[in-house]
JSON list of C-alpha atoms in Angstrom, two decimals:
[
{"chain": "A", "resi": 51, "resn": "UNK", "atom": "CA", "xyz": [0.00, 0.00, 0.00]},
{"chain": "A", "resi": 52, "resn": "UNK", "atom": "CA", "xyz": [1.19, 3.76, -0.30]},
{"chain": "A", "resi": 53, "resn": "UNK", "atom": "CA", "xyz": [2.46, 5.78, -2.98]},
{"chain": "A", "resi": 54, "resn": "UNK", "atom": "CA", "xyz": [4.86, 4.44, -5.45]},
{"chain": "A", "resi": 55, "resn": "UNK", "atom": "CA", "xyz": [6.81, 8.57, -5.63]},
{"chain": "A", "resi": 56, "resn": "UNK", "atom": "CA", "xyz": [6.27, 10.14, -2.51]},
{"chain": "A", "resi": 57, "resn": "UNK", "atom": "CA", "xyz": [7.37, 13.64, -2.48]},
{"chain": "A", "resi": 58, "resn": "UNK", "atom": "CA", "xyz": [10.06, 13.98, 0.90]},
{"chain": "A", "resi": 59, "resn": "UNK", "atom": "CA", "xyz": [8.88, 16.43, 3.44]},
{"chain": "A", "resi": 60, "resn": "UNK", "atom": "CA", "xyz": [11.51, 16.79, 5.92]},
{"chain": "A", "resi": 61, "resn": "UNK", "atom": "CA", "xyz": [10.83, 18.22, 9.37]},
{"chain": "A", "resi": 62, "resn": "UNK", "atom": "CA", "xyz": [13.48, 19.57, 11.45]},
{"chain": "A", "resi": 63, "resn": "UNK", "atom": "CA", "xyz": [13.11, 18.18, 14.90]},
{"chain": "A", "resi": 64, "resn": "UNK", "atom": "CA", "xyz": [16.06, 20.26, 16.06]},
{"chain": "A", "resi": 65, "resn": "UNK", "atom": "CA", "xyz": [19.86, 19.67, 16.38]},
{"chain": "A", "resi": 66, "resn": "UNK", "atom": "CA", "xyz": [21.94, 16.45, 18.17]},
{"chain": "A", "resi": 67, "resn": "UNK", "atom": "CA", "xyz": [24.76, 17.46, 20.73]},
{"chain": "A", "resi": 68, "resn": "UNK", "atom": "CA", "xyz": [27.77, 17.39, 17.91]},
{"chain": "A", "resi": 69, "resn": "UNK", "atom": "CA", "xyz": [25.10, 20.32, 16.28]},
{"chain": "A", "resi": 70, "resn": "UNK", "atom": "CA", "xyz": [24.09, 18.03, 13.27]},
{"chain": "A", "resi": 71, "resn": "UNK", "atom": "CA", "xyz": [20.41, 18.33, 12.23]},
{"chain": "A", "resi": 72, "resn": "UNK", "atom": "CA", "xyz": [18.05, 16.60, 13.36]},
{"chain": "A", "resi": 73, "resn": "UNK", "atom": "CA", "xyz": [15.63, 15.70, 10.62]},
{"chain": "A", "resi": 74, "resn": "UNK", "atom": "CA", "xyz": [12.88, 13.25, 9.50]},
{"chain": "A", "resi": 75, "resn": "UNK", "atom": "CA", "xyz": [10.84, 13.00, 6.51]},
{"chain": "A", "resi": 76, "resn": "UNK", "atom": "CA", "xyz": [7.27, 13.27, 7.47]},
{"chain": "A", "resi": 77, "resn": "UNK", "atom": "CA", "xyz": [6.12, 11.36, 4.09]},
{"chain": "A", "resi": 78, "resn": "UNK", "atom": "CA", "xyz": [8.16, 8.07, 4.68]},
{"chain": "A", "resi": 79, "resn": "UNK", "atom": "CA", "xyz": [5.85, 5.23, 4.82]},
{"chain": "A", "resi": 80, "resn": "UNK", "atom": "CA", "xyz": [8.13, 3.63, 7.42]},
{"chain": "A", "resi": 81, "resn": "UNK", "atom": "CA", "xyz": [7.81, 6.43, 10.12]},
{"chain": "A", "resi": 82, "resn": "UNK", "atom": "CA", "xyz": [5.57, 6.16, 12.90]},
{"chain": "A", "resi": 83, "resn": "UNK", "atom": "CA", "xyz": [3.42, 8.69, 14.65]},
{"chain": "A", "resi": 84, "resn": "UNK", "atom": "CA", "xyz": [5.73, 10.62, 16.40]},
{"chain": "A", "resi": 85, "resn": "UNK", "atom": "CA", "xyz": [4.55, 11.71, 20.25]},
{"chain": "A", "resi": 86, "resn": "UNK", "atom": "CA", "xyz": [6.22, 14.70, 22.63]},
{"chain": "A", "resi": 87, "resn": "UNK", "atom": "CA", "xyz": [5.96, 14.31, 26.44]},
{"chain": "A", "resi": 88, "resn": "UNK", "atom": "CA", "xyz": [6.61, 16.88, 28.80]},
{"chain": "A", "resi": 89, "resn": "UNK", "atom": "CA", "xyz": [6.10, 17.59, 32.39]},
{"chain": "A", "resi": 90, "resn": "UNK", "atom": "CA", "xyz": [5.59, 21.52, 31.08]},
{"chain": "A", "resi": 91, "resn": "UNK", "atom": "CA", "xyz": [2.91, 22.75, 29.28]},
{"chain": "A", "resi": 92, "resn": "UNK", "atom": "CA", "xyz": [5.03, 25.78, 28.08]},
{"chain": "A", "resi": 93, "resn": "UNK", "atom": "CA", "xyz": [7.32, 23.31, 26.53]},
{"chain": "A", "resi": 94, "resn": "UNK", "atom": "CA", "xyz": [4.45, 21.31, 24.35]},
{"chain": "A", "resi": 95, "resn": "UNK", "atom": "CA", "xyz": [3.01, 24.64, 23.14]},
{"chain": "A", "resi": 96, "resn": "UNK", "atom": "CA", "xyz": [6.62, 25.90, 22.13]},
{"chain": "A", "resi": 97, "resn": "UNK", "atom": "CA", "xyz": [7.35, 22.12, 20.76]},
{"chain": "A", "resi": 98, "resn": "UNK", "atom": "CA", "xyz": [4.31, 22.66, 18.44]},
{"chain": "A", "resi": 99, "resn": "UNK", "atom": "CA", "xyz": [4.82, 26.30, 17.56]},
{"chain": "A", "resi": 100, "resn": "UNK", "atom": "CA", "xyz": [8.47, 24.65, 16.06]},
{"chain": "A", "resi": 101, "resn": "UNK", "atom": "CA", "xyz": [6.87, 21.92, 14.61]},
{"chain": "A", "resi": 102, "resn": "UNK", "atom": "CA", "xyz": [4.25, 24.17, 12.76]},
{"chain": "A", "resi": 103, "resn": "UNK", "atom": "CA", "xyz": [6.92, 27.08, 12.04]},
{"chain": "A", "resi": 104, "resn": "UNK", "atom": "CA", "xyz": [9.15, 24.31, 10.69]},
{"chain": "A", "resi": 105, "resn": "UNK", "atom": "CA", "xyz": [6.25, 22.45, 8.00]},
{"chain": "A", "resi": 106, "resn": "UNK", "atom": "CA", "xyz": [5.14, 26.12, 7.15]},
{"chain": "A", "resi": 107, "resn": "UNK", "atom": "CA", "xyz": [8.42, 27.99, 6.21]},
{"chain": "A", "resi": 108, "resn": "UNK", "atom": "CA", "xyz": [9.53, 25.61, 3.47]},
{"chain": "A", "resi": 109, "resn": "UNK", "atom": "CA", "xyz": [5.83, 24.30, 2.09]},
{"chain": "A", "resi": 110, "resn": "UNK", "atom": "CA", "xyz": [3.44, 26.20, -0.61]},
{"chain": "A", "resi": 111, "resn": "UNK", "atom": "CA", "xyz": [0.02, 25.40, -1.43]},
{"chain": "A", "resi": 112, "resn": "UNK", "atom": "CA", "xyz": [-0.36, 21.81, -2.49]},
{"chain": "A", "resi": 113, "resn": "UNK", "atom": "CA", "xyz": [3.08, 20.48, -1.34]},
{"chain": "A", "resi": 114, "resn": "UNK", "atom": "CA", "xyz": [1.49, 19.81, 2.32]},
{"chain": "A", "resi": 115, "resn": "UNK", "atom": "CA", "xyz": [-1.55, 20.20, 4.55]},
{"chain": "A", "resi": 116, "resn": "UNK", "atom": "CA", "xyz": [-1.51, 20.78, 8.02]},
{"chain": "A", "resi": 117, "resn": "UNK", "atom": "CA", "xyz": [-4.56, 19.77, 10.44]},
{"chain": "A", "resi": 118, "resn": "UNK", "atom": "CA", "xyz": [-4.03, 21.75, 14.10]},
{"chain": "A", "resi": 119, "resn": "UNK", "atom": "CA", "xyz": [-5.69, 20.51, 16.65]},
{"chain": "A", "resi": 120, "resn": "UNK", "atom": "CA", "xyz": [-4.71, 22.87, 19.79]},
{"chain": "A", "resi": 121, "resn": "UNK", "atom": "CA", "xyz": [-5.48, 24.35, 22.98]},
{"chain": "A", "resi": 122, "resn": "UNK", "atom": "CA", "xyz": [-7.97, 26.83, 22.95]},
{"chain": "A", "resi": 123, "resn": "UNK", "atom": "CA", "xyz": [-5.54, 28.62, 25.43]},
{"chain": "A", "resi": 124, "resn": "UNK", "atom": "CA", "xyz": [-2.64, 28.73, 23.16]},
{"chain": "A", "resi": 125, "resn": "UNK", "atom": "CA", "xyz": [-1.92, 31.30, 21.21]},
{"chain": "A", "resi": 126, "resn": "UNK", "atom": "CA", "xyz": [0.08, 30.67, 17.62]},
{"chain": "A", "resi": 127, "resn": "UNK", "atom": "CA", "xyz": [-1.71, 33.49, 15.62]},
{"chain": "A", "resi": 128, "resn": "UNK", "atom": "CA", "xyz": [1.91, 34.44, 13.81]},
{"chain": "A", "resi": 129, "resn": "UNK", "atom": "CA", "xyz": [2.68, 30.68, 13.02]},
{"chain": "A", "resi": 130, "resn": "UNK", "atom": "CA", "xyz": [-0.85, 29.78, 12.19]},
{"chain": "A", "resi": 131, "resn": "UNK", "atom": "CA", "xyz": [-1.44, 32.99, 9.66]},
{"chain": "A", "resi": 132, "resn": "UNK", "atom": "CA", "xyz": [1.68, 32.24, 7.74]},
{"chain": "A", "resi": 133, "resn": "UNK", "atom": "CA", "xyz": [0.49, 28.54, 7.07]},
{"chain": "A", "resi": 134, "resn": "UNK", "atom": "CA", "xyz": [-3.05, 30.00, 6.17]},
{"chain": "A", "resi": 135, "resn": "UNK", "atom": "CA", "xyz": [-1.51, 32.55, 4.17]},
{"chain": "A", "resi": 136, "resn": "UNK", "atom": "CA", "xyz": [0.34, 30.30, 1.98]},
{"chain": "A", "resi": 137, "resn": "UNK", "atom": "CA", "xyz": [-3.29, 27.73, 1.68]},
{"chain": "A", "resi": 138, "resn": "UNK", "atom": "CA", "xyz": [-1.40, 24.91, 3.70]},
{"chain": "A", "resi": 139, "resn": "UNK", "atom": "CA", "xyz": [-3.72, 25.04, 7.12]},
{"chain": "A", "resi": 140, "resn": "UNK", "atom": "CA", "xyz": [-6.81, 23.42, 7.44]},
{"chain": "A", "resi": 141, "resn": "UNK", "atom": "CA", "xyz": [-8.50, 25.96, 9.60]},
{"chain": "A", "resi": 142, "resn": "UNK", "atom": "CA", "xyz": [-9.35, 24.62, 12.80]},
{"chain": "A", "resi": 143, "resn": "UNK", "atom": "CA", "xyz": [-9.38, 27.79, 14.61]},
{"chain": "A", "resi": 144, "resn": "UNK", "atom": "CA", "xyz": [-12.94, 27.34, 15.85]},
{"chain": "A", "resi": 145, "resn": "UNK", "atom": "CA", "xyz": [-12.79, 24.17, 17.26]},
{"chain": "A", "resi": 146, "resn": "UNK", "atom": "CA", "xyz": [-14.73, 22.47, 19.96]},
{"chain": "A", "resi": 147, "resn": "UNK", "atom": "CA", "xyz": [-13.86, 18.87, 21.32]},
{"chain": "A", "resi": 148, "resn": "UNK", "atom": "CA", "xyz": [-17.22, 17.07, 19.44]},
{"chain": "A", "resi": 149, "resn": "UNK", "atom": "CA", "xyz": [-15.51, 18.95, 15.88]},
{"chain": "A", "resi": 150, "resn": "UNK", "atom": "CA", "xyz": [-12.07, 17.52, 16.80]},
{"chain": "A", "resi": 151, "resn": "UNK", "atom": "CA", "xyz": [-13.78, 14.06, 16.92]},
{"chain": "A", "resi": 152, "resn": "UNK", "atom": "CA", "xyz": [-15.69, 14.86, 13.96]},
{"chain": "A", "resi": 153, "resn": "UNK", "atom": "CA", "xyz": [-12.27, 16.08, 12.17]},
{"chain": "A", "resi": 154, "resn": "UNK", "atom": "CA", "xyz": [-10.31, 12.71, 12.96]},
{"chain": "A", "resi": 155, "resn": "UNK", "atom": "CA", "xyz": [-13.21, 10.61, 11.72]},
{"chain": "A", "resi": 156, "resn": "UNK", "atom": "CA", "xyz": [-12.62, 12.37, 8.13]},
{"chain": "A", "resi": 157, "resn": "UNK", "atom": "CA", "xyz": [-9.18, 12.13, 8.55]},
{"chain": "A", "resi": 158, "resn": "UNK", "atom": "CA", "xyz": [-9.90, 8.65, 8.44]},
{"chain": "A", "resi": 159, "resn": "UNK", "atom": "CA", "xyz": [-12.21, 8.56, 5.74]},
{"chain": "A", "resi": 160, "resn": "UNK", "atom": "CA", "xyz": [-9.38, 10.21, 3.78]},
{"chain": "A", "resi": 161, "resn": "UNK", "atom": "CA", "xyz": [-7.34, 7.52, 4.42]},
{"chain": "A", "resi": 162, "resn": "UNK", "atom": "CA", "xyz": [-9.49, 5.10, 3.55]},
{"chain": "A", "resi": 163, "resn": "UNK", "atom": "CA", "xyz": [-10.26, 6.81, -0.02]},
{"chain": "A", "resi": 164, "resn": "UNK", "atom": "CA", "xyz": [-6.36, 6.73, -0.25]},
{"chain": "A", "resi": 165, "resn": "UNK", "atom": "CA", "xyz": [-5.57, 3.01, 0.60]},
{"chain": "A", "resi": 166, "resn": "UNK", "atom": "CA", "xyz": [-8.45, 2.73, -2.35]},
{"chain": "A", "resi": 167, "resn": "UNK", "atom": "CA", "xyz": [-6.15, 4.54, -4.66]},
{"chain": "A", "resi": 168, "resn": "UNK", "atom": "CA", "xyz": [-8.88, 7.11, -4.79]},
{"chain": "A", "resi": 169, "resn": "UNK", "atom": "CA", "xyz": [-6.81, 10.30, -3.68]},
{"chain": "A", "resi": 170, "resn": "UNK", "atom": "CA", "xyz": [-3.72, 9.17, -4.74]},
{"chain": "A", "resi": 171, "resn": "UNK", "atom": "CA", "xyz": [-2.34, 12.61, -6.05]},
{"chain": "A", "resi": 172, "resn": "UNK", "atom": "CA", "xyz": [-3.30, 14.25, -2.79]},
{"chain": "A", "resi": 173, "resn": "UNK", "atom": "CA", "xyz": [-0.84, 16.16, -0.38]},
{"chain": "A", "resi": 174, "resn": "UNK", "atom": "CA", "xyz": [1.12, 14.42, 2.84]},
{"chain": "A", "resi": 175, "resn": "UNK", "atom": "CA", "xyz": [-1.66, 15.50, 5.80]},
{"chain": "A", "resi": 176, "resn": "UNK", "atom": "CA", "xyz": [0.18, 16.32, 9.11]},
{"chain": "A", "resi": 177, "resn": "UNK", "atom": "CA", "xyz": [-2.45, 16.14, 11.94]},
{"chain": "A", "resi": 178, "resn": "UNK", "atom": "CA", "xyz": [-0.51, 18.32, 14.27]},
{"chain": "A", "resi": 179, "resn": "UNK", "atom": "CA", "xyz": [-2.46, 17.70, 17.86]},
{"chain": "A", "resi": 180, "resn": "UNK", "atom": "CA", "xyz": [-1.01, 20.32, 20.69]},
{"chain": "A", "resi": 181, "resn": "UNK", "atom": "CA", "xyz": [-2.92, 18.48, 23.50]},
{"chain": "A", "resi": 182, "resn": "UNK", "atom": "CA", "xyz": [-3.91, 14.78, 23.29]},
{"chain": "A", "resi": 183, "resn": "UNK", "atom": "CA", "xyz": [-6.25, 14.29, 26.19]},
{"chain": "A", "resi": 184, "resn": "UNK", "atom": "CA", "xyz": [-9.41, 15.32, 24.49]},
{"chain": "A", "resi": 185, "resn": "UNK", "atom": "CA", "xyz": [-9.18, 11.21, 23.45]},
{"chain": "A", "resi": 186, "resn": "UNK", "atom": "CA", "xyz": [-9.64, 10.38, 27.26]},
{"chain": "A", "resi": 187, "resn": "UNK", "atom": "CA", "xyz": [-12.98, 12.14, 26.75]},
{"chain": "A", "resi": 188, "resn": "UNK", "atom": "CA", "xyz": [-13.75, 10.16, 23.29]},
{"chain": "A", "resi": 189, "resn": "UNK", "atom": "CA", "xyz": [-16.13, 7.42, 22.81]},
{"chain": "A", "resi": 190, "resn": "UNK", "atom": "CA", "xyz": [-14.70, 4.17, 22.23]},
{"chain": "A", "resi": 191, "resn": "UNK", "atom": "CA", "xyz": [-15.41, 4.15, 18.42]},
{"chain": "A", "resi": 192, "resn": "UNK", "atom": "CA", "xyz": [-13.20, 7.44, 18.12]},
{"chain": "A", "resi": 193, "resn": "UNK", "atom": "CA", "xyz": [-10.45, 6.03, 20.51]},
{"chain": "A", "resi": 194, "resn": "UNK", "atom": "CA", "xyz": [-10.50, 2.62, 17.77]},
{"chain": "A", "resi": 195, "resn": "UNK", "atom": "CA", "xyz": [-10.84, 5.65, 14.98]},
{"chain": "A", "resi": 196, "resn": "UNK", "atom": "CA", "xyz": [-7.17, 7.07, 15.96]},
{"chain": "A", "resi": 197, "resn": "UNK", "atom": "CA", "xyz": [-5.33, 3.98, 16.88]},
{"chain": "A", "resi": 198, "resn": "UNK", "atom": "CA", "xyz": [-6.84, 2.80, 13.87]},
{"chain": "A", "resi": 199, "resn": "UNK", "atom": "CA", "xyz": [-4.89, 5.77, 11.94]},
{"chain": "A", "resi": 200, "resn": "UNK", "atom": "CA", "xyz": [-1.78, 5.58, 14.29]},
{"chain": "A", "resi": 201, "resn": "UNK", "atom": "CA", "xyz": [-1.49, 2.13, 12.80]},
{"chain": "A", "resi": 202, "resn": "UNK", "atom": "CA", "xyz": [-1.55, 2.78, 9.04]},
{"chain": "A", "resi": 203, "resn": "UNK", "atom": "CA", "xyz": [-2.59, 6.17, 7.84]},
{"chain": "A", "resi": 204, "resn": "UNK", "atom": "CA", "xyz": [1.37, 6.98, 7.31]},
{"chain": "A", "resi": 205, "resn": "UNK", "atom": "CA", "xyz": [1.38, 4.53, 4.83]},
{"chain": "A", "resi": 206, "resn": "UNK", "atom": "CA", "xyz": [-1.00, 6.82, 2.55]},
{"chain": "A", "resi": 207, "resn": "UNK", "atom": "CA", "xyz": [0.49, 9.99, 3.59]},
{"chain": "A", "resi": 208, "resn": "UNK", "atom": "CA", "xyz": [-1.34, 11.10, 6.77]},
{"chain": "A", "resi": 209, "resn": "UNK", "atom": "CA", "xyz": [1.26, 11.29, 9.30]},
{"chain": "A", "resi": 210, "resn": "UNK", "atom": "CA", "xyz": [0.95, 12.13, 12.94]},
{"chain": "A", "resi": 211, "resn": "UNK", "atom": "CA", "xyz": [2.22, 14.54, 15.51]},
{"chain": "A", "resi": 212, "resn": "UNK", "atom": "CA", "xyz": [0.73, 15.05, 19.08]},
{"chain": "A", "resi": 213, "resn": "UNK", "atom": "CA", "xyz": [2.17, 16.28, 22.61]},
{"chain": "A", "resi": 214, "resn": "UNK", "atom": "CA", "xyz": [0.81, 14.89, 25.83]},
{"chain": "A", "resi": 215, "resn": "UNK", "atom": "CA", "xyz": [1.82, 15.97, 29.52]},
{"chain": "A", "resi": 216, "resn": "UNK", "atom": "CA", "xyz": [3.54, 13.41, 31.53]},
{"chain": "A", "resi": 217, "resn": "UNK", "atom": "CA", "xyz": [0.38, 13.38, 33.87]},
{"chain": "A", "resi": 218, "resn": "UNK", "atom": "CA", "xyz": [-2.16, 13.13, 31.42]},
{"chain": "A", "resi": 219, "resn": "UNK", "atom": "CA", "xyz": [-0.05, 10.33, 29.26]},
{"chain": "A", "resi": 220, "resn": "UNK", "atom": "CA", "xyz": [-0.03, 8.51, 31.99]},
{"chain": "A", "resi": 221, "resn": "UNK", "atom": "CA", "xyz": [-4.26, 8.19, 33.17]}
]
């Protein structure tokens, strides 16, 4: 399954101690979700803010599309209008938990349609989620929804990124 030439979208996660780059291509078939956990807060929102800076400076409309899912408490108005500016955000601005669930339920329609060859052509997807806990609050069928795209939806190009706290990761 997947796409036979996958465009690479690298993400810089940052640099190693010797100051090499740190970097990951977010459109390899082969790379799993990829999960932050911090004691801080602080550090999650500024973890995210990279993240989104990082998939936004590089990207132009149809090269990528970003899905954020954050806290209505953060605030990444200069990231997030760059990315809408250049037609790469999904606009979740608005968001209330029962839309999040909503969202990830299309997200994995999408995926479906693409393991069916049917949206082949279609951009990586990057569901970028600031705050995972709003799945503690999910119904069961959601909860099966996301492991369901955890498991394969980076094989068709629908990669994801979330940040937990150490306290809510673990409940």
């Amino acid at each position: 399954s997947g796409f036979p030439h996958r465009k690479v979208v690298p993400l810089n996660m940052g640099e190693c101690s010797d100051g090499l780059p740190v970097r990951l291509d977010l459109n390899d078939p082969q790379l799993d979700p990829i999960v932050a956990i911090s004691n801080e807060v602080r550090e999650l929102q500024q973890w995210t803010e990279h993240i989104l800076h990082n998939l936004t400076e590089q990207r132009s409309e149809g090269e990528i599309e970003i899905a954020l899912l954050k806290r209505r408490s953060t605030n990444l108005s200069i990231v997030t209008k760059a990315a809408e500016d250049k037609g790469i955000l999904i606009n979740l601005h608005e968001m209330s938990p029962r839309r999040e669930w909503e969202y990830l339920y299309e997200v994995a329609q999408r995926a479906e349609l693409r393991f069916a060859n049917k949206e082949q052509d279609a951009p990586p997807l990057i569901l970028l989620i600031e705050d995972l806990t709003f799945l503690r609050f999910a119904s069961p069928d959601l909860q099966l929804t996301f492991e369901w795209l955890l498991q394969y939806g980076h094989e068709v190009g629908i990669q994801t990124i979330a940040a937990i706290t150490c306290e809510d990761g673990y409940s």
